[in-house]
Short mmCIF file of C-alpha atoms and ligand atoms in Angstrom, two decimals:
data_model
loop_
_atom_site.label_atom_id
_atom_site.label_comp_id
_atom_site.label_asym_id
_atom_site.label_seq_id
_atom_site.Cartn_x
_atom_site.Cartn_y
_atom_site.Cartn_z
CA UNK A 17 86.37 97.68 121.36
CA UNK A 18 82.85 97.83 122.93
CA UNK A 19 80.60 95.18 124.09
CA UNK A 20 78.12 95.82 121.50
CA UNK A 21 76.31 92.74 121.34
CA UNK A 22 76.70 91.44 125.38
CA UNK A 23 76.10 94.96 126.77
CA UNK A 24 72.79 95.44 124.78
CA UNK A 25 71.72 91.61 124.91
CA UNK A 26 71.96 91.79 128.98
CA UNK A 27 69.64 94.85 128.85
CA UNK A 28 67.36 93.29 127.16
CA UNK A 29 67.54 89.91 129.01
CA UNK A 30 66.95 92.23 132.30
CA UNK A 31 64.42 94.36 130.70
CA UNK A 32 62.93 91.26 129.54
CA UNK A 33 63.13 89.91 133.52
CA UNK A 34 61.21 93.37 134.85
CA UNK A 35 57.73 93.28 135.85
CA UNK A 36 55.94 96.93 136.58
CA UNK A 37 59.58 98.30 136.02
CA UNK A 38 60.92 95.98 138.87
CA UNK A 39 63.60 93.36 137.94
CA UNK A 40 62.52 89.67 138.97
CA UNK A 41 64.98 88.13 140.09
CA UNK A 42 64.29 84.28 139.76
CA UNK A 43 63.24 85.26 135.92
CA UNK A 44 67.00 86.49 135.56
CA UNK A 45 68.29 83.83 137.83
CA UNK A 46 66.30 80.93 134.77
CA UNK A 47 67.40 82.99 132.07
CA UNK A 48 71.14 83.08 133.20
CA UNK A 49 71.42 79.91 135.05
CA UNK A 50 73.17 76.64 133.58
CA UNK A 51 70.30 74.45 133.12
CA UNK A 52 70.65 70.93 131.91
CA UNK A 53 73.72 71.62 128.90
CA UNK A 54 76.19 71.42 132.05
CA UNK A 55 79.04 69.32 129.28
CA UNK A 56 79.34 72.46 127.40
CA UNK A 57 80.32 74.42 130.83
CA UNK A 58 83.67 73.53 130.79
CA UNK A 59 83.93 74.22 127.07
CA UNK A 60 82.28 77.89 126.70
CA UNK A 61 84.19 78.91 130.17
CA UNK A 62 87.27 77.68 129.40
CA UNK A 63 90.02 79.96 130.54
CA UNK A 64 91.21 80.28 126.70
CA UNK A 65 88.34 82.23 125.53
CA UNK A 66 87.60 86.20 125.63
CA UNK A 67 85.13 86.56 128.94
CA UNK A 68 82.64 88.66 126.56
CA UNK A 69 82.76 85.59 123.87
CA UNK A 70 81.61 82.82 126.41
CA UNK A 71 78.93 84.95 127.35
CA UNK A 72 77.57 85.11 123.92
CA UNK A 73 77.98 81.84 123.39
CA UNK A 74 76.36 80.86 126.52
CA UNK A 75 73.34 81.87 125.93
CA UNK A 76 73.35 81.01 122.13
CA UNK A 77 73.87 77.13 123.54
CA UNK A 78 70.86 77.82 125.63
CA UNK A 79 68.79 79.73 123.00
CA UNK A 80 68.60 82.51 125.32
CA UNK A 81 70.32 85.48 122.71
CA UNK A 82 67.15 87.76 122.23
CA UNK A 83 67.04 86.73 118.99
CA UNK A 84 63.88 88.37 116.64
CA UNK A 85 62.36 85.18 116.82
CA UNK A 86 61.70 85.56 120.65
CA UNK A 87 61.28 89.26 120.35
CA UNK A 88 58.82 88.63 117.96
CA UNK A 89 56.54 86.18 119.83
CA UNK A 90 57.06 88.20 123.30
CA UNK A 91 55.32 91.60 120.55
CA UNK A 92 58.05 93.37 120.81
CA UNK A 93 58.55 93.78 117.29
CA UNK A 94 56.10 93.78 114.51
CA UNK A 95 58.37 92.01 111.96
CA UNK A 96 61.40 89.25 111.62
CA UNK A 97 63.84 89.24 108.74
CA UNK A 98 67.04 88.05 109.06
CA UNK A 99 69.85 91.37 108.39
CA UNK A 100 72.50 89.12 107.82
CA UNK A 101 71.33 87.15 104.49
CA UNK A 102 68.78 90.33 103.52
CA UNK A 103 66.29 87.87 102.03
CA UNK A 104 62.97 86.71 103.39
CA UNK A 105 64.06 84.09 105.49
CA UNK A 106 63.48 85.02 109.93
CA UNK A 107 65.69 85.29 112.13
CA UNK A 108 66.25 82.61 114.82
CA UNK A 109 69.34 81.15 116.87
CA UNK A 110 70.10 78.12 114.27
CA UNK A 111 69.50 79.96 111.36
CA UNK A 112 71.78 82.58 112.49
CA UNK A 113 74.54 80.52 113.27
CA UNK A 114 75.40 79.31 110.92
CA UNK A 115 72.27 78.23 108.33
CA UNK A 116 71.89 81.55 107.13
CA UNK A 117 73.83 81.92 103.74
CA UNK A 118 76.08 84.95 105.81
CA UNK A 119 77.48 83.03 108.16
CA UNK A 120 77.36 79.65 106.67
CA UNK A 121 80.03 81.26 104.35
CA UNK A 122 81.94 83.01 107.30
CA UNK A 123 82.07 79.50 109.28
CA UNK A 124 83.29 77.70 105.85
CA UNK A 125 85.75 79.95 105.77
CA UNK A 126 87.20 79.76 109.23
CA UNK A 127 86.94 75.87 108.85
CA UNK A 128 88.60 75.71 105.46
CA UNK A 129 91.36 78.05 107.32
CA UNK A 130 91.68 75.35 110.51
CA UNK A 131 91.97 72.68 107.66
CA UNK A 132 88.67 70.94 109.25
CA UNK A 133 88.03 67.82 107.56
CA UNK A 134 84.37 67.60 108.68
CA UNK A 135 81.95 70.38 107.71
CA UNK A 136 78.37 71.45 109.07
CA UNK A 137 76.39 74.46 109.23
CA UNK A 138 73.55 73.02 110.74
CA UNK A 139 73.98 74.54 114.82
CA UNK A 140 72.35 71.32 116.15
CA UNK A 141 74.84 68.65 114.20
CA UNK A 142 77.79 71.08 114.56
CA UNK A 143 77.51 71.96 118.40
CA UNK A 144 77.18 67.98 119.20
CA UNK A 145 80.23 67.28 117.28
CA UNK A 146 81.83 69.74 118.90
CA UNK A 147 80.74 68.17 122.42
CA UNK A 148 81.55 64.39 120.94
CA UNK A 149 85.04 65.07 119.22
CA UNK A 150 86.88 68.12 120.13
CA UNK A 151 86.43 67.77 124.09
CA UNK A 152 90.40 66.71 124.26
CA UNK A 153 93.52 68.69 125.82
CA UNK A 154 95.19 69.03 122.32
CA UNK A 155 96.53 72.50 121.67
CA UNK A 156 94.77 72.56 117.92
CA UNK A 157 91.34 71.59 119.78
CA UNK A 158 91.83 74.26 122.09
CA UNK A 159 92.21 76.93 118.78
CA UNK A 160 89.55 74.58 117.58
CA UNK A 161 87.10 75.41 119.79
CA UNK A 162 88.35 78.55 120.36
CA UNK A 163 87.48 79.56 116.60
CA UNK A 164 83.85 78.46 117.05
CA UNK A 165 82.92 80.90 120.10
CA UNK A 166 84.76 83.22 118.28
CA UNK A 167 82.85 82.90 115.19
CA UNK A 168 79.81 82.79 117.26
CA UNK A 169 80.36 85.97 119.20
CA UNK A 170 81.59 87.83 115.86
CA UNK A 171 78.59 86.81 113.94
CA UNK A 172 76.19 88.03 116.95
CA UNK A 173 78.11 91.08 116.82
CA UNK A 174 77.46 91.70 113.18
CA UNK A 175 74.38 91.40 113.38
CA UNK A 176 73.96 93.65 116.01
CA UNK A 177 76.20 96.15 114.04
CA UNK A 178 73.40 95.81 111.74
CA UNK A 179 70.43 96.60 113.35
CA UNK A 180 71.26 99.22 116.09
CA UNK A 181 74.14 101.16 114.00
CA UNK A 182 73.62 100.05 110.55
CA UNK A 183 76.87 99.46 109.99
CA UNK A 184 77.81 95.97 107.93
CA UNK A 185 80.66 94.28 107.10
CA UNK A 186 81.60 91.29 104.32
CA UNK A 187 82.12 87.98 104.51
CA UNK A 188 85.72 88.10 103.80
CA UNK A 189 86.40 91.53 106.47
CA UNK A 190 84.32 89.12 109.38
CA UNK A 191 86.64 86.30 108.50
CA UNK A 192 89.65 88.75 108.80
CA UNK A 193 88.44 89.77 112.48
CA UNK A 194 87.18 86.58 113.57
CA UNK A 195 91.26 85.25 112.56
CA UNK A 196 92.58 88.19 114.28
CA UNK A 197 90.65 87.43 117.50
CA UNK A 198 91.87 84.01 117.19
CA UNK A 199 95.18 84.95 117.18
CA UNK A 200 95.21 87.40 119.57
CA UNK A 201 93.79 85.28 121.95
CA UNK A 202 96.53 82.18 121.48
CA UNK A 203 99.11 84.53 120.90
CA UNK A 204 98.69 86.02 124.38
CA UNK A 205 97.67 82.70 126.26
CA UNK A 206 99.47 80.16 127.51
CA UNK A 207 99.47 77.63 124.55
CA UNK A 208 102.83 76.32 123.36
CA UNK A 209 105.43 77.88 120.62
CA UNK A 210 104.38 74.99 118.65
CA UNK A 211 100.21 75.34 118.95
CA UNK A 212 100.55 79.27 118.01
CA UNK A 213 103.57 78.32 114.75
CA UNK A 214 101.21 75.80 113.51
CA UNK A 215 98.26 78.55 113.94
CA UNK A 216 100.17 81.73 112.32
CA UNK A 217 101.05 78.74 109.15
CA UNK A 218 97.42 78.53 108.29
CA UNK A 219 97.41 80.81 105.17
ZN1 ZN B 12 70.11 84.99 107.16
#
């Protein structure tokens, strides 16, 4: 497995830093740095989660993925259409994740899977209930929040897949991978017998 998405969205973050070919540092330093969202440190970083995932995420709490929105405005690109959804409608961080029609189904799917109760798929509702009810030490919060940078980092990737190697997947196939990271991950960590029996009983 590649980086994909974090190897080519730090390139562009540093190419987007460089000035006559020269890397400034304090723009790389302000586009990397935490900033005010300090609550959702602890959360993105925590020791749970894939190293390339928090990344992702990180910046997607920030707004900072070089999404075509920004691309667009900076003139890098002539045009913005979302490759996820195909349709009209432009690409930008909270339409991406998880507005767009795409992912709105992927996330659905994940939460119908962790038997969430409460559903969103608006990024701005969904991230602060994140930060207001799923902060505790509980094992299923901790696969909880583990399935939303996954999702996150899976549906970046995607669309990356899209655009530089024009390669797509379904709905149902990103669901399948975004599960298997989820496993993976808890199967391997540190989380109790119990945590990873109730996880692997989700159907
Ligand atoms: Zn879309």
């Amino acid at each position: 497995m590649n980086l994909l998405g974090g190897a080519e969205n730090l390139k562009n973050l540093i190419n987007s830093c460089c000035v006559n070919s020269k890397v400034h540092l304090s723009a790389l330093y302000n586009a990397l740095k935490p900033g005010t969202k300090v609550e959702w440190h602890d959360f993105v970083w925590e020791k749970l989660n894939y190293p390339k995932h928090s990344f992702i995420v990180w910046l997607a709490i920030q707004n900072k993925l070089l999404t075509q929105d920004r691309l667009h405005k900076k003139g890098i690109i002539q045009s913005n259409q979302c490759y996820l959804c195909e349709g009209t409608v432009e690409e930008n961080r909270d339409h991406l994740f998880f507005d767009c029609k795409f992912s709105n189904c992927v996330w659905n799917g994940i939460m119908e899977w962790l038997k969430f109760k409460w559903r969103s798929a608006d990024w701005h509702m969904l991230t602060n209930w994140y930060i207001s009810r799923m902060r505790g030490k509980g094992n299923k919060q901790k696969i909880k929040r583990l399935a939303l940078t996954a999702t996150i980092y899976n549906i970046w990737r995607e669309r990356n897949a899209r655009i530089f190697k024009k390669e797509s997947r379904s709905v149902e196939q990103l669901i399948k991978i975004i599960k298997l990271d989820i496993w993976t991950i808890s199967l391997n960590s540190s989380l109790p017998d119990e945590a990873c029996e109730w996880l692997l009983s989700m159907e």
